[in-house]
């Protein structure tokens, strides 16, 4: 693991271990990018400033700017560039939604999920070469679940879980390509909490360790 990816969460690190070794570094970089976008939103007090910072990343990935930024260069090398990072560009648009004041409407939550979750899952699918038709929807459910554990506005968090449950209903629990095992496990964690109307924990909990092991041993 490089210095760039040291900031990814324990959950992301554990689940990525179930991905093929050849794509693990790329997946780590995608998660590091996602965390960087989250940090921009979290540390921004003025929406316009936050928008400018996110726009910089959008242009860096789309137009070849950002030379000298280690994460940008690593993404170009190991994930893709220009049209090859469509999922990351979409994820930026998802994070832009969170610059809006709380509470978020259901339509805003769905837009966030579609762009951030769908974008991240599509990008990982592109990296592995497997992209089932329901993969973006799985990403939407995961993103809403993940958001529920990281926002202080409880009504928005609860509605995010309700929406996550709706999106995950049509996503299969079995039959995933082996290359997407890490995303299958994340989706499994989200599905279990959503079915129990339980918001995501802010950090990795013991019950999740056990669930990850069970999901990992069960296979696709």
Coordinates of C-alpha atoms in Angstrom, one line a residue:
X1 CA 0.0 0.0 0.0
X2 CA 1.3 3.4 -1.0
X3 CA 1.3 6.6 1.1
X4 CA -1.5 7.9 -1.1
X5 CA -3.8 5.0 -0.1
X6 CA -2.9 5.0 3.6
X7 CA -6.0 7.1 4.3
X8 CA -8.5 4.6 3.1
X9 CA -10.7 3.1 5.8
X10 CA -10.3 -0.3 7.5
X11 CA -13.5 -1.4 5.9
X12 CA -12.3 -0.5 2.4
X13 CA -9.0 -2.2 3.1
X14 CA -10.5 -5.4 4.3
X15 CA -13.1 -5.7 1.5
X16 CA -10.5 -4.9 -1.2
X17 CA -8.5 -7.9 0.0
X18 CA -11.2 -10.1 -1.6
X19 CA -10.6 -8.5 -5.1
X20 CA -8.1 -9.9 -7.6
X21 CA -4.6 -8.9 -6.6
X22 CA -4.0 -7.3 -10.0
X23 CA -6.7 -4.7 -9.4
X24 CA -6.3 -4.1 -5.6
X25 CA -4.0 -1.1 -6.0
X26 CA -6.4 0.5 -8.5
X27 CA -9.4 -0.1 -6.1
X28 CA -7.4 1.4 -3.2
X29 CA -6.8 4.5 -5.4
X30 CA -10.5 4.8 -6.2
X31 CA -11.3 4.7 -2.5
X32 CA -8.6 7.2 -1.7
X33 CA -10.1 9.5 -4.4
X34 CA -13.6 9.0 -2.8
X35 CA -12.2 9.9 0.6
X36 CA -10.5 13.0 -0.8
X37 CA -13.8 14.2 -2.2
X38 CA -15.5 13.5 1.1
X39 CA -12.9 15.6 2.9
X40 CA -13.5 18.5 0.6
X41 CA -17.2 18.5 1.4
X42 CA -16.5 17.9 5.1
X43 CA -14.0 20.8 5.5
X44 CA -15.9 23.3 3.3
X45 CA -17.9 26.0 5.1
X46 CA -18.7 28.0 1.9
X47 CA -20.5 26.0 -0.8
X48 CA -18.9 28.1 -3.6
X49 CA -15.4 27.3 -2.4
X50 CA -16.3 23.7 -2.1
X51 CA -17.6 23.8 -5.7
X52 CA -14.4 25.3 -6.9
X53 CA -12.3 22.6 -5.2
X54 CA -14.4 19.8 -6.7
X55 CA -14.3 21.5 -10.1
X56 CA -10.5 21.5 -9.9
X57 CA -10.6 17.7 -9.6
X58 CA -13.1 17.3 -12.4
X59 CA -10.9 19.3 -14.7
X60 CA -7.7 17.5 -13.5
X61 CA -9.2 14.1 -14.4
X62 CA -11.1 15.1 -17.6
X63 CA -8.6 17.6 -19.1
X64 CA -5.3 16.3 -18.0
X65 CA -4.6 19.0 -15.5
X66 CA -3.3 18.5 -12.0
X67 CA 0.3 17.5 -12.8
X68 CA 2.3 17.1 -9.6
X69 CA -0.7 16.0 -7.6
X70 CA 0.3 12.4 -6.5
X71 CA -3.3 11.0 -6.4
X72 CA -4.2 12.4 -9.9
X73 CA -1.0 10.9 -11.4
X74 CA -1.6 7.6 -9.7
X75 CA -5.2 7.5 -10.9
X76 CA -4.1 8.2 -14.5
X77 CA -1.5 5.5 -14.3
X78 CA -3.4 2.7 -12.6
X79 CA -7.1 3.5 -13.1
X80 CA -7.5 5.5 -16.4
X81 CA -7.7 8.9 -17.9
X82 CA -10.1 11.1 -19.9
X83 CA -13.2 9.0 -20.7
X84 CA -11.7 6.1 -18.8
X85 CA -12.6 7.8 -15.5
X86 CA -16.2 8.5 -16.2
X87 CA -17.2 6.9 -12.9
X88 CA -14.9 9.2 -10.9
X89 CA -16.2 12.2 -12.8
X90 CA -19.8 11.1 -11.9
X91 CA -18.8 10.6 -8.3
X92 CA -17.6 14.2 -8.1
X93 CA -21.1 15.3 -9.2
X94 CA -22.5 13.2 -6.4
X95 CA -20.4 14.9 -3.8
X96 CA -21.5 18.3 -5.1
X97 CA -25.0 17.5 -3.9
X98 CA -23.8 17.4 -0.3
X99 CA -22.7 21.0 -0.5
X100 CA -26.4 21.9 -0.3
X101 CA -27.8 22.6 3.2
X102 CA -29.5 20.0 5.2
X103 CA -32.0 18.5 5.1
X104 CA -31.6 16.9 1.7
X105 CA -34.7 16.0 -0.2
X106 CA -35.3 12.5 -1.5
X107 CA -34.5 13.6 -5.0
X108 CA -31.2 15.0 -3.8
X109 CA -30.4 11.8 -2.0
X110 CA -31.1 9.8 -5.1
X111 CA -28.9 12.1 -7.2
X112 CA -26.1 11.7 -4.7
X113 CA -26.5 8.0 -4.8
X114 CA -26.7 7.7 -8.5
X115 CA -23.6 9.7 -9.1
X116 CA -21.4 8.8 -6.2
X117 CA -22.3 5.2 -5.6
X118 CA -23.1 4.4 -9.1
X119 CA -20.0 6.1 -10.3
X120 CA -17.6 4.4 -7.9
X121 CA -19.1 1.0 -8.5
X122 CA -19.0 1.5 -12.3
X123 CA -15.4 2.6 -12.1
X124 CA -14.4 -0.5 -10.1
X125 CA -16.4 -2.6 -12.5
X126 CA -14.5 -1.1 -15.4
X127 CA -11.2 -1.8 -13.7
X128 CA -12.1 -5.5 -13.2
X129 CA -13.7 -5.9 -16.6
X130 CA -17.1 -7.0 -15.1
X131 CA -20.1 -4.9 -15.2
X132 CA -23.5 -6.6 -14.6
X133 CA -26.5 -4.5 -15.3
X134 CA -27.4 -4.0 -11.6
X135 CA -24.0 -2.9 -10.5
X136 CA -24.7 0.8 -10.5
X137 CA -27.9 0.2 -8.5
X138 CA -25.9 -1.8 -5.9
X139 CA -23.6 1.2 -5.7
X140 CA -26.6 3.5 -5.1
X141 CA -27.8 1.4 -2.2
X142 CA -24.3 1.2 -0.7
X143 CA -23.8 5.0 -1.0
X144 CA -27.0 5.8 0.8
X145 CA -26.2 3.3 3.5
X146 CA -22.7 4.8 3.9
X147 CA -24.0 8.3 4.0
X148 CA -26.4 7.5 6.8
X149 CA -23.5 6.8 9.1
X150 CA -21.7 10.0 8.3
X151 CA -24.2 12.8 8.5
X152 CA -25.6 14.4 11.7
X153 CA -29.0 15.2 10.4
X154 CA -31.0 12.2 11.6
X155 CA -34.1 12.6 9.5
X156 CA -31.9 12.6 6.3
X157 CA -30.0 9.6 7.6
X158 CA -33.2 7.6 8.2
X159 CA -34.6 8.5 4.8
X160 CA -31.3 7.5 3.2
X161 CA -31.6 4.0 4.8
X162 CA -35.2 3.7 3.5
X163 CA -34.1 4.6 0.0
X164 CA -31.1 2.2 0.3
X165 CA -33.4 -0.7 1.1
X166 CA -35.5 0.2 -2.0
X167 CA -32.6 0.2 -4.3
X168 CA -31.0 -3.0 -2.9
X169 CA -34.2 -5.0 -3.2
X170 CA -33.6 -5.9 -6.9
X171 CA -29.8 -6.4 -6.4
X172 CA -28.9 -10.1 -6.2
X173 CA -27.2 -11.4 -3.1
X174 CA -25.6 -14.3 -5.1
X175 CA -24.3 -14.6 -8.6
X176 CA -21.8 -11.8 -8.6
X177 CA -18.6 -12.1 -10.7
X178 CA -15.6 -13.2 -8.5
X179 CA -13.8 -10.1 -9.5
X180 CA -16.4 -8.0 -7.8
X181 CA -16.3 -9.8 -4.5
X182 CA -15.2 -6.7 -2.6
X183 CA -18.3 -4.8 -3.8
X184 CA -20.5 -7.8 -3.1
X185 CA -19.4 -7.7 0.5
X186 CA -19.9 -4.0 0.8
X187 CA -23.4 -4.4 -0.7
X188 CA -24.1 -7.3 1.7
X189 CA -23.2 -5.1 4.7
X190 CA -25.5 -2.3 3.4
X191 CA -28.3 -4.7 2.7
X192 CA -28.3 -6.2 6.2
X193 CA -28.4 -2.8 7.9
X194 CA -31.0 -1.5 5.5
X195 CA -33.3 -4.5 6.0
X196 CA -33.1 -3.9 9.8
X197 CA -33.7 -0.1 9.4
X198 CA -30.3 0.4 10.9
X199 CA -28.0 3.3 9.9
X200 CA -24.4 2.5 9.1
X201 CA -21.9 2.6 11.9
X202 CA -19.5 5.5 11.8
X203 CA -16.6 3.0 12.1
X204 CA -15.9 -0.6 11.6
X205 CA -17.6 -2.7 14.3
X206 CA -17.0 -6.3 15.5
X207 CA -20.3 -7.5 14.0
X208 CA -19.1 -6.2 10.6
X209 CA -15.8 -8.2 10.9
X210 CA -17.9 -11.4 11.4
X211 CA -20.2 -10.4 8.5
X212 CA -17.3 -9.7 6.2
X213 CA -15.8 -13.1 6.9
X214 CA -19.1 -14.9 6.4
X215 CA -19.8 -13.0 3.1
X216 CA -16.2 -13.7 2.0
X217 CA -16.4 -17.4 2.6
X218 CA -19.8 -17.7 1.0
X219 CA -18.6 -16.6 -2.3
X220 CA -20.6 -15.1 -5.2

